[in-house]
XYZ file of C-alpha atoms in Angstrom:
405
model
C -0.399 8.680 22.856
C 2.430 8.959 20.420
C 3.697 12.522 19.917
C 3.211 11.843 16.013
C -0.602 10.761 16.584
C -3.485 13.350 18.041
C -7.302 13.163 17.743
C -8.957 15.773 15.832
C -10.537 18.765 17.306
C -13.300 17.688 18.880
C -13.239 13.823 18.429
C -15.205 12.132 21.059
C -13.510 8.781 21.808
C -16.795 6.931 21.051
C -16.253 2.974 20.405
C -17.621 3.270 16.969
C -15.107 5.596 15.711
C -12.033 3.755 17.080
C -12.747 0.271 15.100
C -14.951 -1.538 17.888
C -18.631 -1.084 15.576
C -20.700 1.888 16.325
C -22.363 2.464 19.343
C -25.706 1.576 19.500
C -28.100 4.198 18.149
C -25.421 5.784 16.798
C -26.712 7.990 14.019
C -23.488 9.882 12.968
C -21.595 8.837 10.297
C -17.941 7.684 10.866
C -15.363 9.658 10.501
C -11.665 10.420 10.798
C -10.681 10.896 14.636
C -7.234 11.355 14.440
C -4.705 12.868 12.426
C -0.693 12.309 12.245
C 2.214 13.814 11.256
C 4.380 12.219 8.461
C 7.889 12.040 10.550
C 10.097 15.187 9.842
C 7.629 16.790 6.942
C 5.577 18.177 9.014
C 3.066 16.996 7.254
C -0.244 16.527 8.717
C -2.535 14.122 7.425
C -5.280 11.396 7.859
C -4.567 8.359 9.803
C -6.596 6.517 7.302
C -5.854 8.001 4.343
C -7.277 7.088 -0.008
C -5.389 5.135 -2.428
C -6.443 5.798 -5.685
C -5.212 2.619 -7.258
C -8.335 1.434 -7.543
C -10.608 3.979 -8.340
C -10.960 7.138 -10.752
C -14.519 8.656 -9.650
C -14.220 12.261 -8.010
C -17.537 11.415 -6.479
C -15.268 8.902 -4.210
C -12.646 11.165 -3.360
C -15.915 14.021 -2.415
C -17.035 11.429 -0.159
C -13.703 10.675 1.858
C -13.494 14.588 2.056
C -16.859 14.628 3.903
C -15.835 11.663 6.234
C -12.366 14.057 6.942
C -9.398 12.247 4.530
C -7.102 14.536 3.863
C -4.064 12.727 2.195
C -4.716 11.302 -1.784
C -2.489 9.098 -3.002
C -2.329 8.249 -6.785
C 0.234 7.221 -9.548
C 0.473 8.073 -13.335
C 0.037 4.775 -14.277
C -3.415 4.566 -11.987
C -6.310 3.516 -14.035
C -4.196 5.161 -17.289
C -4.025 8.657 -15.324
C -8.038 8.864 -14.722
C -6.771 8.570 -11.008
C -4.903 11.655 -10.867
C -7.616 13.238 -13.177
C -10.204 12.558 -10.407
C -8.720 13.514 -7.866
C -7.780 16.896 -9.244
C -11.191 17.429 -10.378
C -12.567 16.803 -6.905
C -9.888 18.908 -5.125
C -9.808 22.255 -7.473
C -10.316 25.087 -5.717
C -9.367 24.180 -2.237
C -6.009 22.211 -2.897
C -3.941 24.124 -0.028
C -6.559 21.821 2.352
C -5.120 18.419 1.636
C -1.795 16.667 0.897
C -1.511 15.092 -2.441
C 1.034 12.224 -3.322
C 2.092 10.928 -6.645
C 4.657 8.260 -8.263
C 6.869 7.711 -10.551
C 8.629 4.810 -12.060
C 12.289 6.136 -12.239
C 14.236 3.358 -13.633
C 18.065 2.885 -13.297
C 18.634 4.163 -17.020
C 16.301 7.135 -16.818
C 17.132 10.756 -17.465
C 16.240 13.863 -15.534
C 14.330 14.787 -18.772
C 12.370 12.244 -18.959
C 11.431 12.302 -15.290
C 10.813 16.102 -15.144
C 8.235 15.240 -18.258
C 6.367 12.833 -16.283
C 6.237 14.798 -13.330
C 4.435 17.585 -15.422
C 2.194 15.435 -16.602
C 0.868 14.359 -12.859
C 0.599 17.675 -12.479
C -1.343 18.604 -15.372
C -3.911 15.553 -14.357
C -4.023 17.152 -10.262
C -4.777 20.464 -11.525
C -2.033 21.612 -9.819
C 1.209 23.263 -9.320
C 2.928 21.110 -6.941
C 2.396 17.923 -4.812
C 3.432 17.237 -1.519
C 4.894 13.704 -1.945
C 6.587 12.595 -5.044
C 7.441 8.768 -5.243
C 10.093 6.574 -7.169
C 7.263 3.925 -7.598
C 7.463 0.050 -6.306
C 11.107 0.239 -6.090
C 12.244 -3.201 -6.116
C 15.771 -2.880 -7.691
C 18.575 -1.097 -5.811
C 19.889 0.311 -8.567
C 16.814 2.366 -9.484
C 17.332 4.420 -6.277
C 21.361 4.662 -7.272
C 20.591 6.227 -10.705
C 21.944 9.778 -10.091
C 19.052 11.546 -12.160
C 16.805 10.779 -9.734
C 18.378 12.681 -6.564
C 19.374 15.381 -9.283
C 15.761 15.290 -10.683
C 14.272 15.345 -7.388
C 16.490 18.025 -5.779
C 15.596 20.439 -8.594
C 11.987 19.836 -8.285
C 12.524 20.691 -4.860
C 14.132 23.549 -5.537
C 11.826 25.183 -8.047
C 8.629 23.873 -5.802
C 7.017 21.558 -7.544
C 7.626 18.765 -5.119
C 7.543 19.350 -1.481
C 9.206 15.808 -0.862
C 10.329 12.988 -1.896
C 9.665 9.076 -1.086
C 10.028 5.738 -2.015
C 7.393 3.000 -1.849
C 7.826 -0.452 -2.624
C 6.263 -3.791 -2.261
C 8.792 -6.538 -3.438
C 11.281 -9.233 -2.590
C 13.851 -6.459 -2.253
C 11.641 -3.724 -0.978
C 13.983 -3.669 2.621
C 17.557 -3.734 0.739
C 15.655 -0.658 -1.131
C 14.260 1.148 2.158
C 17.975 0.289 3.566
C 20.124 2.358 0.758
C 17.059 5.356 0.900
C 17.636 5.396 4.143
C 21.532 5.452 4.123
C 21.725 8.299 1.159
C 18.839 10.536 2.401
C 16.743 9.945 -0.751
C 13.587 9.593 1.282
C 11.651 11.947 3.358
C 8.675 9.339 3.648
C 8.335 6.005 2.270
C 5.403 3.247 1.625
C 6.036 0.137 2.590
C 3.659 -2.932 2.042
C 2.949 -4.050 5.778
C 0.285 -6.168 7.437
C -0.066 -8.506 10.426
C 0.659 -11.494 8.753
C 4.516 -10.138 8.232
C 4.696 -8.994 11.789
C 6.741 -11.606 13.614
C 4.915 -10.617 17.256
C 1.448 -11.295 15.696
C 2.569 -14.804 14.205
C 4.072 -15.110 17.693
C 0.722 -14.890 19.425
C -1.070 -17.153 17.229
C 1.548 -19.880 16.987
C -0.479 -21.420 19.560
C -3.465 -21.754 17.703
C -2.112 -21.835 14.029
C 0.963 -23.159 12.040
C 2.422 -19.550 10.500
C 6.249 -19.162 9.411
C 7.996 -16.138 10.532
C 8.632 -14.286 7.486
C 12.847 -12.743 7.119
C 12.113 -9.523 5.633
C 13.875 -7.101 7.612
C 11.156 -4.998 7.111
C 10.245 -4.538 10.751
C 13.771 -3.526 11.406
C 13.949 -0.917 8.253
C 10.220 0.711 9.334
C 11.960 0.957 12.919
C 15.240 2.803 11.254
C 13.011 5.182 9.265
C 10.779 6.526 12.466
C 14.071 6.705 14.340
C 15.627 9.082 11.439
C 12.094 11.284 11.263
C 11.383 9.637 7.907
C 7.508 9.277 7.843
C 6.344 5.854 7.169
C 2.778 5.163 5.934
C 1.533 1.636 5.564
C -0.329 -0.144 2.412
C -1.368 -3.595 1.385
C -2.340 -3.971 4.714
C -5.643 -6.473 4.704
C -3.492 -9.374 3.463
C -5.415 -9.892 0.148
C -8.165 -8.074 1.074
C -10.720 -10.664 0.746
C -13.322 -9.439 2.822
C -16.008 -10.684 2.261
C -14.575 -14.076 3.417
C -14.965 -12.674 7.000
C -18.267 -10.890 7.386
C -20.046 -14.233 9.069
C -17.603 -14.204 11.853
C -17.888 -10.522 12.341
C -19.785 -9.298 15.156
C -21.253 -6.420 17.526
C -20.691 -4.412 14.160
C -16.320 -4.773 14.158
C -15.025 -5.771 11.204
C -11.969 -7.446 9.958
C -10.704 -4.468 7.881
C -10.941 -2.308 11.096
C -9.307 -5.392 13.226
C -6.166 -5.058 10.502
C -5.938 -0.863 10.422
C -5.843 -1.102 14.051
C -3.246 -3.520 14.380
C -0.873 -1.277 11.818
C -1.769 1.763 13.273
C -1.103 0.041 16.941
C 3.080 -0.174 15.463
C 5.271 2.722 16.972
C 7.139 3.059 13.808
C 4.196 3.626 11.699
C 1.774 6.975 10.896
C -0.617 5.868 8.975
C -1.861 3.811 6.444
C -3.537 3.952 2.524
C -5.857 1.644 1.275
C -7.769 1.327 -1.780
C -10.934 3.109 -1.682
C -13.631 1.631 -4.272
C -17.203 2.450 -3.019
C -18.891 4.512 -0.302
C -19.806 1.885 1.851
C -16.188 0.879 2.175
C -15.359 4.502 2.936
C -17.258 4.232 5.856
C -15.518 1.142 6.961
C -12.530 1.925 6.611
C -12.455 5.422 8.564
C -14.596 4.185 11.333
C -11.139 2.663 12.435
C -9.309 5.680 12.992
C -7.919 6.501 15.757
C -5.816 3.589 16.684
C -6.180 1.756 19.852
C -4.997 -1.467 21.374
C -6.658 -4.597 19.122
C -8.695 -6.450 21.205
C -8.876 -10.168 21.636
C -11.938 -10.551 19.556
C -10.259 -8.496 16.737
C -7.166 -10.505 17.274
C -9.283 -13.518 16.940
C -10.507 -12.351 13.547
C -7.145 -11.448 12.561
C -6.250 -15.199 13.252
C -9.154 -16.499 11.618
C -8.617 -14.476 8.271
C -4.607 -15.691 8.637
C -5.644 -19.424 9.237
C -7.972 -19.028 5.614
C -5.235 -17.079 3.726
C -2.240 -18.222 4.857
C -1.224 -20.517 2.066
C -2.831 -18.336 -0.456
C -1.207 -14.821 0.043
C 2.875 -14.032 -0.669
C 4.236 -11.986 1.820
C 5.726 -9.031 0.036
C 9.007 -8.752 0.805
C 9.711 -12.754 2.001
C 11.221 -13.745 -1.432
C 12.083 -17.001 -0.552
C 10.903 -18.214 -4.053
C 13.117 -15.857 -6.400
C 16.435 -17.863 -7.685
C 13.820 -20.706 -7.947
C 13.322 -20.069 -11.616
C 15.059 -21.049 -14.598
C 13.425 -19.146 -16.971
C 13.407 -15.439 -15.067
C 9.816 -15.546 -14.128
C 9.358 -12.834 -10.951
C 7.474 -15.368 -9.149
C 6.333 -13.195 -6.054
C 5.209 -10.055 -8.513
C 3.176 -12.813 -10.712
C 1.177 -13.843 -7.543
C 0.487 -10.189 -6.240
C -1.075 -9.326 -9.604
C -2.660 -12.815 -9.798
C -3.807 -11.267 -6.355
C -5.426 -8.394 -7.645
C -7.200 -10.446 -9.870
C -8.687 -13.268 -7.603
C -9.040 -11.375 -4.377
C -9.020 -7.662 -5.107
C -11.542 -8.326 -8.732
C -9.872 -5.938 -10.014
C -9.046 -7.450 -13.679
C -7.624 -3.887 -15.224
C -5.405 -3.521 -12.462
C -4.570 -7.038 -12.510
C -3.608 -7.028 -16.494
C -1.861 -3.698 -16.234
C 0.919 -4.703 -14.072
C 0.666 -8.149 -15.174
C 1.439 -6.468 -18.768
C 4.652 -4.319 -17.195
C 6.351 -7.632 -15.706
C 7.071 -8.067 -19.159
C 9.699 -11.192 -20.241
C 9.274 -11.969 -17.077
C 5.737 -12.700 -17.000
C 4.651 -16.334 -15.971
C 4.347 -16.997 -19.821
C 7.237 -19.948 -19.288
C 5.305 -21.819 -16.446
C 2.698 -22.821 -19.433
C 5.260 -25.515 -20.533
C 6.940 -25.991 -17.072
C 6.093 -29.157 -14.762
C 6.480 -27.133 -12.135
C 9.166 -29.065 -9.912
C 11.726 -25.969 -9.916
C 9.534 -24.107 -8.069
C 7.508 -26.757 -5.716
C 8.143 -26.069 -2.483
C 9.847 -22.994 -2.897
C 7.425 -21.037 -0.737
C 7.816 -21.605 3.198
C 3.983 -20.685 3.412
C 3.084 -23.484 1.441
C 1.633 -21.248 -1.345
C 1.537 -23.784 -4.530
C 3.804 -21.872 -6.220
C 3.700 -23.626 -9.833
C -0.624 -23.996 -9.533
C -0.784 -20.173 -8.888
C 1.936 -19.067 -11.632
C 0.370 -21.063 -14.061
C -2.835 -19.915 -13.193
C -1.650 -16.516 -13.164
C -0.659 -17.016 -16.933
C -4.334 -18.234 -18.012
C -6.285 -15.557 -16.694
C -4.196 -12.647 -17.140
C -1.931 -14.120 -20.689
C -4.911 -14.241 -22.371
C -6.311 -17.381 -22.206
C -8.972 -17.376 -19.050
C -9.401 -18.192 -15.534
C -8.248 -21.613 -14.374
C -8.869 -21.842 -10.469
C -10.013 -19.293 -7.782
């Protein structure tokens, strides 16, 4: 077992708590069975752990307690702040137990000021004094991490306690050139990288038999590899490729799931601690945690991991390929278009979708309305239909409704 992995005390290595279904008559609910440390932190936390992206009920955030999370991750700009605000409601009073993570958006003309302001404000929502992980936010522009207020900003608020350390996450066409200059200036004591199976060249390696996949050149692997080597922790999200789950539950069987096929495949990665993932309802709770532990994936999960990559393939952007972005003409961010069109059509999440829909801005997909599409055709080597998608993207979340699913 990796020296940054261990199973909790007394966690019985039963198949249903290590992503295989549970056991049968098994009548105790799931839970988290192991617990890692976040590189050179220290930090111990959840292998599994809750993204609040998604949700803003304290009731959820109770329940992952119960099943033994004990990292919460959340934004300012989740659900308006009701994130942070139920999280902090569900955690007063025994806030020492858990690690707490928030983000920022520090952009490249920002000042300390206004950083330290929205900083308070997180805290304010968290009921608390401090958090353990503070985040410049889907960093996806080099020069946001070069602005000097934010290593000032950050150092100070390290100083003064109010933010035990800081990260970087990120989920874009630049996300390794990002991770790369964190890395190289020490402006990152954990990041968040988007990371799945489908952008893992060794999983696309073993299926090429079966399936028709193109490697994706993201550098990613390489930069997650750099970051465990320099005791950077590294947690993993977007990691169910689209998340459409329900797509898979007839070809599920014996009681393992695809959600618990992809969490074990992350969690299987050397350079990797953990992993976040949106937590909506109770029942996905459950899920979810029933696949810590880690473990090799076996063929039958691998199988459903090939299935689900066979379905999505030409539907999902890889974060980090971009392949498609000096495609455009008219500006339009082409892969950040299709991951909110994503949270739309596979997450149904339509306030999430039409929030950072809304923050793309001038750059929205408002031009590909009036475009033929042929700048973009083909610009995607997963055979995503690039112009269909954008367009689409435009209707449901511009204002003027859904055109295709």
């Amino acid at each position: 077992m990796d020296r940054r992995r261990f199973l909790g005390v007394g966690a019985g290595l039963t198949a249903g708590f290590a992503g295989l279904g549970p056991a049968a008559g098994a009548t105790e609910a799931p839970r988290i069975r192991s617990y890692v440390t976040l590189g050179r932190t220290g930090l111990q936390v959840s292998d599994i752990s809750f993204g609040s992206s998604r949700s803003s009920d304290p009731d959820l955030v109770r329940h992952a307690v119960e099943r033994g999370v004990t990292y919460f991750d959340t934004a300012e700009s989740y659900r308006g702040g009701r994130a942070e605000e139920a999280i902090g409601e569900a955690l007063a009073g025994r806030r020492d137990r858990f690690v707490i993570a928030s983000k920022h958006k520090a952009w490249s003309g920002e000042t300390r000021k206004s950083m330290a302001s929205a900083l308070e404000g997180s805290l304010r929502r968290l009921r608390t004094d401090y958090v353990d992980i503070y985040y410049n936010h889907a960093v996806n522009d080099v020069r946001r991490l070069q602005n000097p207020e934010w290593r000032e900003f950050t150092e100070r608020a390290v100083r003064d306690g109010k933010i035990r350390h800081r990260g970087v996450s990120g989920h874009g066409s630049a996300l390794a050139e990002c991770l790369d200059h964190a890395l190289d200036h020490d402006l990152a004591d954990v990041i968040l990288a988007a990371y799945n199976f489908a952008e893992d060249a060794s999983f696309l390696e073993k299926m090429r038999a079966r399936f028709h996949f193109v490697a994706p050149q993201t550098g990613l692997a390489r930069v997650l590899e750099r970051a465990s080597a320099k005791g950077v922790g590294v947690l993993a999200m977007k990691t169910l490729m689209g998340a459409r789950l329900n797509d898979m539950r007839p070809y599920e069987t014996g009681g393992a799931t695809f959600a618990q096929a992809a969490f074990r495949w992350v969690l299987s990665s050397p350079h990797v601690d953990g992993l976040l993932v949106s937590m909506t309802d109770t029942a996905a709770i459950d899920e979810y945690v029933a696949a810590s532990g880690g473990g090799e994936v076996s063929g039958a999960e691998l199988s459903l991991l090939g299935r689900y990559a066979e379905r999505q393939g030409s539907r999902y952007c890889r974060h980090g390929c971009g392949a498609c972005g000096e495609s455009c003409p008219s500006g339009v961010e082409i892969a950040e278009v299709l991951r909110t069109r994503m949270y739309e059509v596979d997450y149904r999440d339509p306030l999430l979708a039409r929030m950072d829909y809304a923050a793309l801005g001038p750059h929205d997909a408002s031009a590909c309305l009036t475009c033929d599409g042929t700048p973009c055709l083909g610009a995607c080597p997963a055979g995503i239909p690039v112009p269909s998608f954008t367009r689409d993207a435009a209707l449901r979340l511009g204002g003027a409704g859904p055109a295709i699913a």
